[in-house]
Coordinates of C-alpha atoms in Angstrom, one line a residue:
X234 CA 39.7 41.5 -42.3
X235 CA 39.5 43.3 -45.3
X236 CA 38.2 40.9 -47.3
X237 CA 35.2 40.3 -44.9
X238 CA 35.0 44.0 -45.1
X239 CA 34.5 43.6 -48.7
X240 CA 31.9 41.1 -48.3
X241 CA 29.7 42.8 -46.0
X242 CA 29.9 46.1 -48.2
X243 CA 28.7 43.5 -51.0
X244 CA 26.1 41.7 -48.8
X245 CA 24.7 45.3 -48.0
X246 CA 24.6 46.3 -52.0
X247 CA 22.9 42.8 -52.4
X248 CA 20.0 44.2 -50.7
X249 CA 20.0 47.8 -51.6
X250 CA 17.5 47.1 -54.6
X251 CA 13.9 47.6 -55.2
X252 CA 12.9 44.3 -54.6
X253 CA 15.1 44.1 -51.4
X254 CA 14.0 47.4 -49.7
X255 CA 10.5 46.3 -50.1
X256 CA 10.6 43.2 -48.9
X257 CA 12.3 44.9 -45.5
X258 CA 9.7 47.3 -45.8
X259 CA 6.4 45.3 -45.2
X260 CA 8.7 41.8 -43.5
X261 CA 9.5 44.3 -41.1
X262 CA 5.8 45.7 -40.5
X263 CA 4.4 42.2 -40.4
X264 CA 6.7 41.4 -38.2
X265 CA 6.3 44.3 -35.6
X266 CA 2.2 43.3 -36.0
X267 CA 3.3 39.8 -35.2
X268 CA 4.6 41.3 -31.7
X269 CA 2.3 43.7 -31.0
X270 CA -0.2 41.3 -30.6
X271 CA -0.3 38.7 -28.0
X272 CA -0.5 35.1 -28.1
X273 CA 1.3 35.1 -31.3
X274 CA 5.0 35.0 -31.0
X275 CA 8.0 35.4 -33.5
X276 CA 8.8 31.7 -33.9
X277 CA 5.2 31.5 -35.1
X278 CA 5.5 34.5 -37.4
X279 CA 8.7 32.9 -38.7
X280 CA 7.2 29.4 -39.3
X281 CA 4.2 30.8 -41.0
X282 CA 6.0 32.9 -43.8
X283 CA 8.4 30.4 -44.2
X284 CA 5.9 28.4 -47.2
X285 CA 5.2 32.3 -48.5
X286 CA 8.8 33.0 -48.9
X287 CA 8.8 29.2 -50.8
X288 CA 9.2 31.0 -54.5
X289 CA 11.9 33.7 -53.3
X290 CA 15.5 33.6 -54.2
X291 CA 17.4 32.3 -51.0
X292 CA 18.8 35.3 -50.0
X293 CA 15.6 37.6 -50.1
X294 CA 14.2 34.3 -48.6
X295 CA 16.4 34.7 -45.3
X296 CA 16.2 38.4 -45.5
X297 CA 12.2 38.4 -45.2
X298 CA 12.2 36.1 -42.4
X299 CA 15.1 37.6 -40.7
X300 CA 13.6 41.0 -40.8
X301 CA 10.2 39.1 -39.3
X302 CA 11.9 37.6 -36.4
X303 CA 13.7 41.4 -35.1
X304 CA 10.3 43.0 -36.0
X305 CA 8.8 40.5 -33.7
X306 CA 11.4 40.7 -31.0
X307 CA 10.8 44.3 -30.9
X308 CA 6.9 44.8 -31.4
X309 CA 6.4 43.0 -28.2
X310 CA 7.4 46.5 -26.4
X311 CA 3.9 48.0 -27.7
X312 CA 1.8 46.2 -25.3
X313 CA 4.2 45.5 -22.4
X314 CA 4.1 49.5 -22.1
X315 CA 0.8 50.4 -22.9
X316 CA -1.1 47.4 -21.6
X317 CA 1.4 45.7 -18.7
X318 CA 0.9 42.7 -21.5
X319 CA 4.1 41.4 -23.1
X320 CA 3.8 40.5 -26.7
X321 CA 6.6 38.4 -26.3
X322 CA 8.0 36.4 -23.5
X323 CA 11.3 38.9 -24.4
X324 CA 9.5 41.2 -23.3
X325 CA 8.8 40.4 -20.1
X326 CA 11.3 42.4 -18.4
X327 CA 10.1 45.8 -20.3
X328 CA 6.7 45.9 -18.7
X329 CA 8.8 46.8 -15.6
X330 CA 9.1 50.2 -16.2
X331 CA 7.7 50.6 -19.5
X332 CA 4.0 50.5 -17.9
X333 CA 4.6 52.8 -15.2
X334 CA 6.3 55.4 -17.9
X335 CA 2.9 54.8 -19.4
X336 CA 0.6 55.3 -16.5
X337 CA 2.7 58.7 -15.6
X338 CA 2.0 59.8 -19.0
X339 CA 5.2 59.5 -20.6
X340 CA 4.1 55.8 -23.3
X341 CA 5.5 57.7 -26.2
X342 CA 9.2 58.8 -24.3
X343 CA 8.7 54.9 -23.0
X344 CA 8.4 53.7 -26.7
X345 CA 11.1 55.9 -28.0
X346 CA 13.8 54.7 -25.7
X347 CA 12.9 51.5 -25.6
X348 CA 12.7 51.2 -29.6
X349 CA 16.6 53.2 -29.9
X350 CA 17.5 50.9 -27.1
X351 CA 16.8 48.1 -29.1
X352 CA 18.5 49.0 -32.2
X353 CA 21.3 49.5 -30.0
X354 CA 21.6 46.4 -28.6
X355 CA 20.9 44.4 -31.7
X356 CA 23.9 46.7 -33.3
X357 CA 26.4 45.6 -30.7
X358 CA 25.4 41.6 -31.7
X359 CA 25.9 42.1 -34.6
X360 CA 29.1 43.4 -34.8
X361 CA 30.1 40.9 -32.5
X362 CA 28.7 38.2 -35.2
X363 CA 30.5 39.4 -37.7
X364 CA 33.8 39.1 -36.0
X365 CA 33.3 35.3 -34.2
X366 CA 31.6 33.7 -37.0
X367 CA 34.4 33.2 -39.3
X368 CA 36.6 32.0 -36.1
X369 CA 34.0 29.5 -34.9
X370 CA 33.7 27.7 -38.5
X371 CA 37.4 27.7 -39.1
X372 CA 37.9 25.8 -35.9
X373 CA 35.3 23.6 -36.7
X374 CA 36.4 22.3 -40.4
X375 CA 37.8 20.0 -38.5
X376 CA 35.2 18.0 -38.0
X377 CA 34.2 15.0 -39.2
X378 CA 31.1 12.2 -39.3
X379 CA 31.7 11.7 -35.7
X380 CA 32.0 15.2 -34.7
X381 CA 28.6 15.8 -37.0
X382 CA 26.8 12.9 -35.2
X383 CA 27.5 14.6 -31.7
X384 CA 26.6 18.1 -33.3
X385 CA 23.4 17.1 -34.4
X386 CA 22.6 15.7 -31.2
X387 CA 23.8 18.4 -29.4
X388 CA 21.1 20.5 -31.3
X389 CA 18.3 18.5 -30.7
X390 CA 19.6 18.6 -26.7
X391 CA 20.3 22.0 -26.0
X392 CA 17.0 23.2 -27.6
X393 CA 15.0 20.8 -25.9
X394 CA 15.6 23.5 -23.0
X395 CA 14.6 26.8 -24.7
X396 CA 11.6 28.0 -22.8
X397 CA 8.6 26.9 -23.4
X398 CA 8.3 23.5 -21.3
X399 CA 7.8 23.5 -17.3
X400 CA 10.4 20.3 -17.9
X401 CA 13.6 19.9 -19.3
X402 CA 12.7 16.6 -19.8
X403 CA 9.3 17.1 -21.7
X404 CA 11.9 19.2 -24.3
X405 CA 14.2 16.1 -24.8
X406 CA 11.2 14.0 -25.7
X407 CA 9.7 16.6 -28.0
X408 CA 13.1 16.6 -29.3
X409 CA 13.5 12.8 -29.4
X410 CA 10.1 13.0 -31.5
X411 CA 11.3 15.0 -34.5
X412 CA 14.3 12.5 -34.6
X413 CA 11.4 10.1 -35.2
X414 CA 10.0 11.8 -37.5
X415 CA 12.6 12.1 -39.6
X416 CA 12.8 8.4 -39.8
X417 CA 10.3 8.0 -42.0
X418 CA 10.5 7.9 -45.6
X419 CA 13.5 6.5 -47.8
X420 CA 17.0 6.7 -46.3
X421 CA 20.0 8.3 -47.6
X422 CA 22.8 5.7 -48.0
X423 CA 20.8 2.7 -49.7
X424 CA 17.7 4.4 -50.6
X425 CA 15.7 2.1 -48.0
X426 CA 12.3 3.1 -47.1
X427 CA 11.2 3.3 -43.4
X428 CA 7.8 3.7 -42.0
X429 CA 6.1 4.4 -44.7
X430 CA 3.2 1.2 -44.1
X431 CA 3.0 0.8 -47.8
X432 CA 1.7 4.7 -48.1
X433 CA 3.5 5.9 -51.4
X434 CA 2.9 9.4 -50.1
X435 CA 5.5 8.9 -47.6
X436 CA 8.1 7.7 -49.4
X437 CA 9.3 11.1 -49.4
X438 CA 9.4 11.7 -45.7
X439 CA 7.1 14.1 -43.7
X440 CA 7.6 17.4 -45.9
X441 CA 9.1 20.3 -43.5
X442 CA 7.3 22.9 -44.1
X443 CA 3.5 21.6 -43.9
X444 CA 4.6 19.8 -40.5
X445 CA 6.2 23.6 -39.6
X446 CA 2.9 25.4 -40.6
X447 CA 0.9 22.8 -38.7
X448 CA 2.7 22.4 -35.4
X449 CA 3.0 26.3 -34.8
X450 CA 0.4 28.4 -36.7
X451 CA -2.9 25.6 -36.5
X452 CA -1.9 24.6 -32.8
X453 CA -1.9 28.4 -32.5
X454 CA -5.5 28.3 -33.8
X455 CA -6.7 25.6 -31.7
X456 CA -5.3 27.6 -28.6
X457 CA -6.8 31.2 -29.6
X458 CA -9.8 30.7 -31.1
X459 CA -11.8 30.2 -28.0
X460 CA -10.7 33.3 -26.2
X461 CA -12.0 37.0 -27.1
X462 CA -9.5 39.6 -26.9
X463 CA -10.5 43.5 -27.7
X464 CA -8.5 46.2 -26.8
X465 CA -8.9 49.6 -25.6
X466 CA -5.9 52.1 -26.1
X467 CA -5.5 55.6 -25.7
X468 CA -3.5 57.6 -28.2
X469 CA -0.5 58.3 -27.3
X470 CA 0.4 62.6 -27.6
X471 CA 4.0 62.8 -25.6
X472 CA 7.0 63.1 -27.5
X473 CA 8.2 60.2 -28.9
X474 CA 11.8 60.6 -30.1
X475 CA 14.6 60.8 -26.5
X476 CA 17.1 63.1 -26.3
X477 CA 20.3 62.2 -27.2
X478 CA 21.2 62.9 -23.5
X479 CA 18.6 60.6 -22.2
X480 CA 20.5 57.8 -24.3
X481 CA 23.9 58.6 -23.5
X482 CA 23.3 59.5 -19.9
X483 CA 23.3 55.4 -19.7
X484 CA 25.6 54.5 -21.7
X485 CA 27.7 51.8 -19.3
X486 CA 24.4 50.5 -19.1
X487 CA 23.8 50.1 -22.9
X488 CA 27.1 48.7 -23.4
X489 CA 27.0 46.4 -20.4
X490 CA 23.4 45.1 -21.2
X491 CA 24.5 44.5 -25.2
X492 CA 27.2 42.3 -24.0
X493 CA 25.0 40.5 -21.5
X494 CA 22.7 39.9 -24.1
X495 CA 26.0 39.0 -26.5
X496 CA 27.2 36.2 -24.3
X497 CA 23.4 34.9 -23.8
X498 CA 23.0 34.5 -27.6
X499 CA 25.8 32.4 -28.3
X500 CA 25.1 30.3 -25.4
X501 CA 22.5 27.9 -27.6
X502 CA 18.9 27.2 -26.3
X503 CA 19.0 30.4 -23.9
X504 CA 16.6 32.8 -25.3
X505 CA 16.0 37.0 -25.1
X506 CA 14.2 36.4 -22.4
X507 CA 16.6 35.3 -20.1
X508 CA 19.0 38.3 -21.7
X509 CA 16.4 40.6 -20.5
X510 CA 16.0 39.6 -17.2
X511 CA 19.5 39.2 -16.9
X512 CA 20.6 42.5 -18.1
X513 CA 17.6 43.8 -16.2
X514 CA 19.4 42.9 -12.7
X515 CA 23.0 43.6 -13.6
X516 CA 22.3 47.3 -14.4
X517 CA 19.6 47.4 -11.2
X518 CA 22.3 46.0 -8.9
X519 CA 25.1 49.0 -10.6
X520 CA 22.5 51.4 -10.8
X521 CA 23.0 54.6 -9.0
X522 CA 19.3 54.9 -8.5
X523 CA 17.7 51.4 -7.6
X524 CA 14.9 52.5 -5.6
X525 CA 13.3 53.9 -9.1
X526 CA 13.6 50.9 -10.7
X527 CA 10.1 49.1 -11.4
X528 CA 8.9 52.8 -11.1
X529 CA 9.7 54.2 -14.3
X530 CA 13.3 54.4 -14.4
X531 CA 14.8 55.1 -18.0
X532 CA 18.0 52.9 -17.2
X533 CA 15.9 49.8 -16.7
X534 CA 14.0 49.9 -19.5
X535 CA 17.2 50.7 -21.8
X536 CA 19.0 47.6 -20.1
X537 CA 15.8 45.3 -20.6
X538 CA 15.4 46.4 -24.1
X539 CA 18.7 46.2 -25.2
X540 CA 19.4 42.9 -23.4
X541 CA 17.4 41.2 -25.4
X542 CA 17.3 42.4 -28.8
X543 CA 21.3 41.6 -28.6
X544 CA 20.5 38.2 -28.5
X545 CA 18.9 38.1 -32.1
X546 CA 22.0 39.0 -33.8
X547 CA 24.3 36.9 -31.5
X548 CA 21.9 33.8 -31.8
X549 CA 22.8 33.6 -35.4
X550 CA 26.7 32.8 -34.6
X551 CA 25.9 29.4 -33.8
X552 CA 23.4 29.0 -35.8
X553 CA 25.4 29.6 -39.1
X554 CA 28.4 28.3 -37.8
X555 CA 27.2 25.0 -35.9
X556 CA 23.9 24.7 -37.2
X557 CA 22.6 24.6 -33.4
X558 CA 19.5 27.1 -32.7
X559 CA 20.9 30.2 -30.6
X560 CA 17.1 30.7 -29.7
X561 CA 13.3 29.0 -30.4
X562 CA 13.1 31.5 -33.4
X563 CA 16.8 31.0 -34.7
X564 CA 15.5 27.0 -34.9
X565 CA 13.2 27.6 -37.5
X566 CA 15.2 29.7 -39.2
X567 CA 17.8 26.5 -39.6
X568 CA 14.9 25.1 -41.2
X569 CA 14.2 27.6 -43.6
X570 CA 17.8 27.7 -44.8
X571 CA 17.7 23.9 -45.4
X572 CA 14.7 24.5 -47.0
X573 CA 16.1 26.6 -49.8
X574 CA 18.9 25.3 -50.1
X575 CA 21.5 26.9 -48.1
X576 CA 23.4 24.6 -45.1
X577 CA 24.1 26.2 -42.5
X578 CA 27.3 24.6 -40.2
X579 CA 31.1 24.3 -40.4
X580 CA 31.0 24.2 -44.0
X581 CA 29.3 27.4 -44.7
X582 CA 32.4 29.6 -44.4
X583 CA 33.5 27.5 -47.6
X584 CA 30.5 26.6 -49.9
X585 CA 29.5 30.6 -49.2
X586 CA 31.2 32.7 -47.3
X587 CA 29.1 35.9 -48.9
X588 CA 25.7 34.2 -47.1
X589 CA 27.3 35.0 -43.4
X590 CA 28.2 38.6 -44.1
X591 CA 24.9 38.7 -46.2
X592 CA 23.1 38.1 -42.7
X593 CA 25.6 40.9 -41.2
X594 CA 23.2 43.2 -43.7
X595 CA 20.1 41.8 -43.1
X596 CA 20.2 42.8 -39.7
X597 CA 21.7 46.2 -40.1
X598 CA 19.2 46.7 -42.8
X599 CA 16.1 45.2 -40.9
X600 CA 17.4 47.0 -37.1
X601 CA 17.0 50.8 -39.0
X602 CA 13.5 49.9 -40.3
X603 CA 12.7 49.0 -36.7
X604 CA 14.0 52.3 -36.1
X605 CA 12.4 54.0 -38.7
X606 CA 8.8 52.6 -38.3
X607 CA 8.8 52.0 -34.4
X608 CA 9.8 56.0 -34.0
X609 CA 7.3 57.2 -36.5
X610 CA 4.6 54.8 -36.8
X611 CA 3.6 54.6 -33.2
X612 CA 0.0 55.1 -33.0
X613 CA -1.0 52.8 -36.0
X614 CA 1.0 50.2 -34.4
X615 CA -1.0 50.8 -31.1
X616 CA -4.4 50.4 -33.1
X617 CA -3.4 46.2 -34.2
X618 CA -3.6 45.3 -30.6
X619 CA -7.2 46.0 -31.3
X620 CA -7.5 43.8 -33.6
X621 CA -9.7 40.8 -32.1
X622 CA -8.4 37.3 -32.4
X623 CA -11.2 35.7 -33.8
X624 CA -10.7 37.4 -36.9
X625 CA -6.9 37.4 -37.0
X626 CA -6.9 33.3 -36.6
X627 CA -9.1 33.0 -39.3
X628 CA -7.0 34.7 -41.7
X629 CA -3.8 32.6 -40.5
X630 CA -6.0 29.2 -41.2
X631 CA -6.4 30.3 -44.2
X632 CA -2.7 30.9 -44.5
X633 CA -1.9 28.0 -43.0
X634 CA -4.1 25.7 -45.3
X635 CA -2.7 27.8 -48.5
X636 CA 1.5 27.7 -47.8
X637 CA 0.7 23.7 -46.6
X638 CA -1.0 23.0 -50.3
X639 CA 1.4 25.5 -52.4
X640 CA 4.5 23.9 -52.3
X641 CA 3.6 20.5 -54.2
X642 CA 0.0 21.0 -54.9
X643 CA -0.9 18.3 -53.0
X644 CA -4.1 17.6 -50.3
X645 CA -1.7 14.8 -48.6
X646 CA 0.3 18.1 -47.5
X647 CA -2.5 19.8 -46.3
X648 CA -3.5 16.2 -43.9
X649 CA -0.3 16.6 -42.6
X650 CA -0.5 19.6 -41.9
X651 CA -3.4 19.3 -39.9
X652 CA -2.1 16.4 -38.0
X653 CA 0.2 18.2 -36.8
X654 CA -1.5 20.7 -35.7
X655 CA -3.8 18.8 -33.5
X656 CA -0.6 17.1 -32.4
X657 CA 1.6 20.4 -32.1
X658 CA -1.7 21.2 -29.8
X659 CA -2.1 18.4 -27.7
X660 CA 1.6 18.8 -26.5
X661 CA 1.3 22.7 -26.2
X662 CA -1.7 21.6 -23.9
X663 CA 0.8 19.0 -22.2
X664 CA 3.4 21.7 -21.8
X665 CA 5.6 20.8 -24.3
X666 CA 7.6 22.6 -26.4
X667 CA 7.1 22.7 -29.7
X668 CA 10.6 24.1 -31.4
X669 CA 12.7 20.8 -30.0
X670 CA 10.2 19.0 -32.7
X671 CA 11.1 20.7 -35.8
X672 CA 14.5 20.8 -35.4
X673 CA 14.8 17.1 -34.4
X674 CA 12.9 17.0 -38.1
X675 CA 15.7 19.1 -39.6
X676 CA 18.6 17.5 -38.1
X677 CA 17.4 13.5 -37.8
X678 CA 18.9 13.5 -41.4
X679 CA 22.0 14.9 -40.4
X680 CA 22.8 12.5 -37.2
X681 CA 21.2 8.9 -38.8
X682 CA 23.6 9.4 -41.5
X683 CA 26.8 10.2 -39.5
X684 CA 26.0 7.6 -37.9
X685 CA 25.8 4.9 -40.1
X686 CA 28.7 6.4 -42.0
X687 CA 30.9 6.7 -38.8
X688 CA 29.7 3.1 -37.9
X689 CA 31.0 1.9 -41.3
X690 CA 34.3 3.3 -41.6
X691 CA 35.0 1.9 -37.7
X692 CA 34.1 -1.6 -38.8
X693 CA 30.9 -1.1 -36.5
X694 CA 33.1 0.0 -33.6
X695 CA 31.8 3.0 -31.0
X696 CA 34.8 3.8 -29.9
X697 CA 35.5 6.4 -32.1
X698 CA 32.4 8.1 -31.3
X699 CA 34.1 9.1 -27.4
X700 CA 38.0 8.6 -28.3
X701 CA 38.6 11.6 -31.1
X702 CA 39.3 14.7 -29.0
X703 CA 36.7 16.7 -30.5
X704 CA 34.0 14.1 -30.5
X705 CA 34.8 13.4 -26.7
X706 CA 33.9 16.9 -25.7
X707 CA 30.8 17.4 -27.4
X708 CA 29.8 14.0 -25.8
X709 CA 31.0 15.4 -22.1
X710 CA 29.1 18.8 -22.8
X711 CA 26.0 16.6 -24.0
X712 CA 26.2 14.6 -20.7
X713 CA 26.4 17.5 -18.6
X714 CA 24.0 19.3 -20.0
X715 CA 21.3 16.7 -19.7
X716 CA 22.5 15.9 -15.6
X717 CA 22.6 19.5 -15.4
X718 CA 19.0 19.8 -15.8
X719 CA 17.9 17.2 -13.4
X720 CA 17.1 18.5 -10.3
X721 CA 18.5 15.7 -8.1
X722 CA 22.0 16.2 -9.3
X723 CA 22.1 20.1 -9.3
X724 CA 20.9 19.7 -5.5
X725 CA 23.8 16.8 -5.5
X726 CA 26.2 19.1 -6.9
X727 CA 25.4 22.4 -4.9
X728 CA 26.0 19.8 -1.8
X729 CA 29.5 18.6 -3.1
X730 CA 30.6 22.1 -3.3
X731 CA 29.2 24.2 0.1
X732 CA 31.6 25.1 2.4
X733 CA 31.3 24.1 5.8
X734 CA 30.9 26.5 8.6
X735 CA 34.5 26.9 10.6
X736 CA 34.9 25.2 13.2
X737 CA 34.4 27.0 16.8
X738 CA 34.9 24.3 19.5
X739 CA 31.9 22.4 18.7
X740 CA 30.9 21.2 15.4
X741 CA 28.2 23.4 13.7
X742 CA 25.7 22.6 10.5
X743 CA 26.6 23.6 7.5
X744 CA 25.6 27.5 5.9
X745 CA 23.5 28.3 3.8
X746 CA 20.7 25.4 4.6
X747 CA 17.7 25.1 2.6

């Protein structure tokens, strides 16, 4: 305990510099921006300052992008109040009563409790982070090439299900697709090349980051451009700062919603959205008050708010400790860690321990600069959702062609990474999700290795892959997951298990028909 103690006082110094302060200075306005407006979203942001943050040091790397993906979480709170818009799909749940707070008068008291409501809630992940990350990798040194292969797949599985796709299916093929993907190029364990139809230039493989850039921020592009989007706000003159009694008055609720959203996070593939719908209903159903909510009540914005910005620090336990995305956002980030250099998985609580509690920071550090800036910066954030679209996609095309080409100065980069744009827009247009993709990219590595390497110290033989204890749940949990999201079976399932009415003299249907 007091060693992690030690390490998270070190983490914190780590980032106490010049050069760290600024970088959570302007990550954490860019990211905000990123939320304010809509259509873009923060695994967007994320995936488009990944190739800018390609010349940092790791850590100030993760720190940038970290303090992106909060901002983001919590700028999408701007135009869910003022405009009944979400910036986010987390946050949905706010324009509940955020928007009627606004129409009565009150968008700045709105904004206030709903940015200290956030902070909140991403305090009460992290603190739950810093406790279960350590005891989730040590349980999982034990595993091995089988237990990797299962992992990786498990990854690819569960995040074929974050939002984003009208099908669970659609995300398993999207997923299933970045596994392909990562075929190509020269293999690991005999330096083989696949795929590469005599094309030197893939010898390599498909480099990460231009396929990144492509599939979110150009699809983005292609999806934007067309539409014209200029906003009118009013300034906002109320008080913007709560009370400390309109905080503490709900404090069961705070606590309750930023273990809702807690248990959500960990859960991989759910996403803040669901935390905020979920925490939404808990507190309306305990609520003293229901019949205000959805008319400007204070507890349901608080318990939207902080629902969901609990899920950014909680995503990250499995994601440091498992290497499987806790959210859409959290699957990028995976990449970006690969990317320089950093592996995250059972193995990080060894080759650096100091990089978990080093994320323990980043969050505390990012969450008050949310604070800071969303309590005093209010109506400069409100005038970026002004900004029209045109303009703002033509600035991230430039980006988009400049991150593609910087990171090996070469055009064949920049192809890619318009192919993958028109093909990252194509699926969007199809309804598929985009995030499955890139991490079947990131982890196709991973599980055709364990693999073959499993395979080969079996003699060939598959039944250690469903035999070692370990190995045999994560294949049950994979199996259920994917019958779990066919329809057929759940209807199959919610069969097996409805009671039968009692029996009254004459036989009667069963409750609780369709």
């Amino acid at each position: 305990m007091f060693s992690g103690l030690a390490m998270l006082g070190q983490g914190i110094a780590t980032f106490l510099t010049f050069e760290g302060l600024f970088n959570i200075m302007w990550a954490t306005l860019l990211g905000i921006a990123i939320g304010i407006l809509p259509g873009l979203t923060a695994t967007m942001g994320v995936a488009l300052l990944v190739s800018l943050t390609y010349g940092m040091a790791p850590e100030q790397a993760i720190l940038t992008l970290m303090c992106v993906y909060l901002g983001a979480i919590f700028g999408g709170t701007r135009t869910a109040i003022l405009l009944n818009i979400p910036g986010t799909p987390a946050s949905a749940a706010t324009t509940l009563d955020g928007y009627p707070l606004a129409q009565q008068g009150r968008a700045g008291l709105a904004m206030g409790l709903a940015t200290t409501a956030s902070a909140l809630g991403t305090l009460v992940g992290v603190i739950f982070l810093a406790l279960l990350a350590p005891l989730l990798s040590e349980a999982a040194l034990k595993f091995g090439s089988y237990e990797y292969f299962w992992l990786a797949l498990f990854g690819v599985v569960i995040s074929g299900q974050i939002s984003g796709s009208d099908s669970p299916l659609k995300g398993y093929i999207s997923g299933i697709l970045g596994l392909l993907i990562a075929m190509v190029g020269m293999e690991a364990l005999h330096a083989y090349q696949r795929f590469t139809f005599g094309m030197r230039e893939l010898s390599g493989g498909i480099n990460l980051i231009p396929a990144m850039v492509g599939a979110f921020g150009m699809a983005e592009i292609l999806s934007q451009m067309k539409a014209r989007n200029i906003i009118r706000l009013d300034p906002v003159n109320d008080r913007v700062i709560p009370k400390m009694g309109e905080l503490f008055t709900h404090w069961r609720t705070i606590i309750r919603s930023g273990l809702i959203g807690t248990g959500v996070g960990i859960v991989p593939g759910v996403g803040e959205d669901v935390a905020a719908w979920t925490s939404y209903a808990a507190a309306k159903k305990l609520s003293k008050h229901p019949e205000e909510y959805g008319k400007g009540s204070h507890e349901g914005l608080i318990a939207a708010e902080t629902g969901n910005n609990s899920v950014v620090s909680a995503a990250m336990i499995p994601t440091l400790t498992l290497a499987i995305p806790g959210s859409a956002a959290a699957a990028v980030l995976i990449a970006a860690m690969y990317i320089h250099g950093i592996k995250p998985g059972p193995m990080l609580m060894i080759e650096n321990p100091l990089f978990v509690y080093q994320v323990v920071a980043m969050l505390l550090l990012a969450t008050f600069a949310n604070l800071f800036f969303g309590l005093s910066l209010t109506n400069l954030f409100n005038n970026i959702a002004r900004i029209p679209q045109e303009r703002l996609m033509a600035v991230i095309a430039v980006l988009c062609v400049v991150g593609s080409f910087a990171i090996s100065q070469r055009m064949f980069d920049v192809w890619v990474m318009l192919g993958f744009g028109i093909f990252g827009f194509v699926l969007r247009e199809l309804k598929f999700p985009i995030a499955p993709m890139v991490l079947g990219i990131v982890l196709g590595p991973l599980l055709d290795t364990n693999l073959r390497r499993g395979l080969g110290l079996s003699n060939g033989d598959l039944t250690p892959f469903f035999t070692r204890p370990i190995s045999l749940v994560l294949f049950l949990i994979i199996l259920l997951a994917v019958l779990m999201s066919i329809p057929a079976f759940g209807r199959m399932m919610s069969k097996i298990f409805r009671r039968p009415a009692k029996a009254t003299g004459a036989s009667k249907p069963f409750e609780g028909k369709e």
